[in-house]
mmCIF file with all atom_site columns, C-alpha atoms in Angstrom:
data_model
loop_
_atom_site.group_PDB
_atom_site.id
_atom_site.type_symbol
_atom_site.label_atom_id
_atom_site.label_alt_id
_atom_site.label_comp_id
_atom_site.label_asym_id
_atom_site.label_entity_id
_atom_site.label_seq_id
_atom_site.pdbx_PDB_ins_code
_atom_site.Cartn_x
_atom_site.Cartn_y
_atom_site.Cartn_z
_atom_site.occupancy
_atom_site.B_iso_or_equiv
_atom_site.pdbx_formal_charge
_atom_site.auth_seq_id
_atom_site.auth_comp_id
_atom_site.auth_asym_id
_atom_site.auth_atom_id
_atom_site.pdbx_PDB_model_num
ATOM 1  C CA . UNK A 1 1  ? 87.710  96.759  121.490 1.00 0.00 ? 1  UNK A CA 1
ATOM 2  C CA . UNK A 1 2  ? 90.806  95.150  123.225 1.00 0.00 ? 2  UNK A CA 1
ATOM 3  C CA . UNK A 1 3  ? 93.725  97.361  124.606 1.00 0.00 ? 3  UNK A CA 1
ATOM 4  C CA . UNK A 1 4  ? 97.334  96.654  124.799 1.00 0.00 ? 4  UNK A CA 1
ATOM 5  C CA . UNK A 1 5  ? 100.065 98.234  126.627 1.00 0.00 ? 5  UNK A CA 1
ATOM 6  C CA . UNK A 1 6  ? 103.580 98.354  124.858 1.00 0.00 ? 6  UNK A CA 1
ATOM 7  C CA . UNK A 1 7  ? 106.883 99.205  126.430 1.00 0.00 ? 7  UNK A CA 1
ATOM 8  C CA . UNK A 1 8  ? 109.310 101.273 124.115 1.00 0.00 ? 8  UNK A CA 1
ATOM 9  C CA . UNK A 1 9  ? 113.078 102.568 124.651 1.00 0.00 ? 9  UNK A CA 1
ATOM 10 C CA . UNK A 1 10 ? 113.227 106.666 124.864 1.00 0.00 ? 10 UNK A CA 1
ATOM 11 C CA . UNK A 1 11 ? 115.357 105.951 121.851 1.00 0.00 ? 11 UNK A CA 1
ATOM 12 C CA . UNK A 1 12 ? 112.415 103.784 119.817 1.00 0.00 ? 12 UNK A CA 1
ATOM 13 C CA . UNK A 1 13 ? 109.455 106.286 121.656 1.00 0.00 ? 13 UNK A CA 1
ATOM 14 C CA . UNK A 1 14 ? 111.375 108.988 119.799 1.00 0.00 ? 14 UNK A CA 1
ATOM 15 C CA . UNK A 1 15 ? 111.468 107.322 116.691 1.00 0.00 ? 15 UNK A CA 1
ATOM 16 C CA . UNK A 1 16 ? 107.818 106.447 116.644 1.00 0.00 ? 16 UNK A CA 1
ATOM 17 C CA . UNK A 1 17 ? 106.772 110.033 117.542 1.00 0.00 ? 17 UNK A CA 1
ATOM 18 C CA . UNK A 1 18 ? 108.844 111.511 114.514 1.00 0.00 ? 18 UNK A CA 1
ATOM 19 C CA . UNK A 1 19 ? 107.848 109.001 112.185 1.00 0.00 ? 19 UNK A CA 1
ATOM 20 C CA . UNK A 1 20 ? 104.280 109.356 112.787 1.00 0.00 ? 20 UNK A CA 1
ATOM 21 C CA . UNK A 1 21 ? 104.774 112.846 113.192 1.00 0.00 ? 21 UNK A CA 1
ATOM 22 C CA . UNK A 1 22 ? 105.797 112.757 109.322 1.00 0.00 ? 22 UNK A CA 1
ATOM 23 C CA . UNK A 1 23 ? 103.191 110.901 107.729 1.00 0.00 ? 23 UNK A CA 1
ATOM 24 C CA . UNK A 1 24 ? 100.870 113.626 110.082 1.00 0.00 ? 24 UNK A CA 1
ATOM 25 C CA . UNK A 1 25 ? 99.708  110.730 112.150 1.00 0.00 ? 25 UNK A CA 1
ATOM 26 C CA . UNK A 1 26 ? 99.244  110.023 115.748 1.00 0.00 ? 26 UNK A CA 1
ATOM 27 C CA . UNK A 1 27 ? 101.566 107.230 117.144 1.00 0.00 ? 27 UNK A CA 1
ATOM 28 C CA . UNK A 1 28 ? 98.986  105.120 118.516 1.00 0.00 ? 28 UNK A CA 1
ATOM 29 C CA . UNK A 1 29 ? 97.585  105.129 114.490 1.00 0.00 ? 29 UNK A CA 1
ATOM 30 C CA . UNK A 1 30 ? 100.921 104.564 113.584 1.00 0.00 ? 30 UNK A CA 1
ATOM 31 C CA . UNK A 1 31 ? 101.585 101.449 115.728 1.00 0.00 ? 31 UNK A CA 1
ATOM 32 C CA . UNK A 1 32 ? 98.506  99.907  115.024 1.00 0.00 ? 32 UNK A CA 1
ATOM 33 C CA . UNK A 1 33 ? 98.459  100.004 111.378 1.00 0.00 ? 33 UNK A CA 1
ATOM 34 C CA . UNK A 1 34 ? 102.623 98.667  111.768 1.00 0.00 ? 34 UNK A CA 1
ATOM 35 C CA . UNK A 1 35 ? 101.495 95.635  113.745 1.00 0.00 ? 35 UNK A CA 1
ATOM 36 C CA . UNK A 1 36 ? 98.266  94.744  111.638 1.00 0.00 ? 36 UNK A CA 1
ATOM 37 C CA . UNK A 1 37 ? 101.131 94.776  108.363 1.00 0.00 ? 37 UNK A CA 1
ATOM 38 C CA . UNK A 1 38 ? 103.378 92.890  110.109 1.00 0.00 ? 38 UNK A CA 1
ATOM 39 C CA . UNK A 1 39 ? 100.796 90.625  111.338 1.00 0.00 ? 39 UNK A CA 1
ATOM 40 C CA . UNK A 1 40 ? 99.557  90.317  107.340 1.00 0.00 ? 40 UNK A CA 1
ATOM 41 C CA . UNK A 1 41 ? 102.905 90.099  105.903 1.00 0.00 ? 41 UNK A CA 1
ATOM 42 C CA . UNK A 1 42 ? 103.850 86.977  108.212 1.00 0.00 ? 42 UNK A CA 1
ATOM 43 C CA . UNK A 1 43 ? 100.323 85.613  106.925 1.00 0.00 ? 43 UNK A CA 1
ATOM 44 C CA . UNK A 1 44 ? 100.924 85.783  103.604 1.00 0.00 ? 44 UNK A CA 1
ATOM 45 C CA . UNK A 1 45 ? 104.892 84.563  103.460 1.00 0.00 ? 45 UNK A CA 1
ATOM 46 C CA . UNK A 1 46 ? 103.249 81.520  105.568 1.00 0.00 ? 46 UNK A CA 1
ATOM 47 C CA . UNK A 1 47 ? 100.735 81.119  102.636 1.00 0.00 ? 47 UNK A CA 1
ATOM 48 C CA . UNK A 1 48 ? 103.457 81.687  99.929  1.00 0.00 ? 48 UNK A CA 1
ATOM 49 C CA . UNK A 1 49 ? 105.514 78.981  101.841 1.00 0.00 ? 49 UNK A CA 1
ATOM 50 C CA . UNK A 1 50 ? 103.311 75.987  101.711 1.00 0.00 ? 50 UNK A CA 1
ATOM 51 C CA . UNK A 1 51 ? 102.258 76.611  98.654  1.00 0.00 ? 51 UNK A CA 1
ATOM 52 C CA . UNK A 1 52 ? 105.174 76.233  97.657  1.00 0.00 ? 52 UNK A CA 1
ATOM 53 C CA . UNK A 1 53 ? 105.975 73.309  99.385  1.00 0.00 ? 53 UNK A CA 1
ATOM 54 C CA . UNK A 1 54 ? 102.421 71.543  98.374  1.00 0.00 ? 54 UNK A CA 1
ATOM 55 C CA . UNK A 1 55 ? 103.571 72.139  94.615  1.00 0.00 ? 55 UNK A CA 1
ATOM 56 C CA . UNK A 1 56 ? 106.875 70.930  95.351  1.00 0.00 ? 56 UNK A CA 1
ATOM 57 C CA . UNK A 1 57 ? 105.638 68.457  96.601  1.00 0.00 ? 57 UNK A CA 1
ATOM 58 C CA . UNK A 1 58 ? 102.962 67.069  94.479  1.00 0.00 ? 58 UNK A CA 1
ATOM 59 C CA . UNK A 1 59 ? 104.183 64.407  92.470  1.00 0.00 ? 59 UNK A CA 1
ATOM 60 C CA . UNK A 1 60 ? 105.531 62.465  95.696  1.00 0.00 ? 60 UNK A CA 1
ATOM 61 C CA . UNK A 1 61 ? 101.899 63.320  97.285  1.00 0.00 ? 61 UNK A CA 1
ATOM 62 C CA . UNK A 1 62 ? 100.157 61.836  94.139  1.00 0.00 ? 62 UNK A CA 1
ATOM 63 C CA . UNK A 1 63 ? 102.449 58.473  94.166  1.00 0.00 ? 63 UNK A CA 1
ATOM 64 C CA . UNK A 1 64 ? 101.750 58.123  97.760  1.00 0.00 ? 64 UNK A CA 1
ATOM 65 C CA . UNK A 1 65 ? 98.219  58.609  98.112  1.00 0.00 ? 65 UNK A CA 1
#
């Protein structure tokens, strides 16, 4: 499994540890699963987006084609 190194702030280190720390979690769980949702979310608005822009677009498409 691949590795990577992050760089945090004291300020967003401390954060991390006492958010984690409240769901009972370590950070490096934390952190992971934060990234893989981000990672998803950004998936999924790009999905939403040309959907969106395929339907708006579909009548133009059809004439065109």
């Amino acid at each position: 499994m691949a590795g990577l190194n992050l760089r945090f702030t004291d300020e967003e280190i401390d954060a991390l540890r006492e958010r984690a720390a409240a769901e009972g979690r370590s950070m490096q769980a934390f952190a992971h699963d934060a990234v893989v949702a981000a990672v998803n979310e950004h998936a999924r608005l790009f999905d939403e987006a040309a959907e969106h822009v395929l339907k708006a677009s579909a009548e133009l498409n059809r004439r065109l084609a």
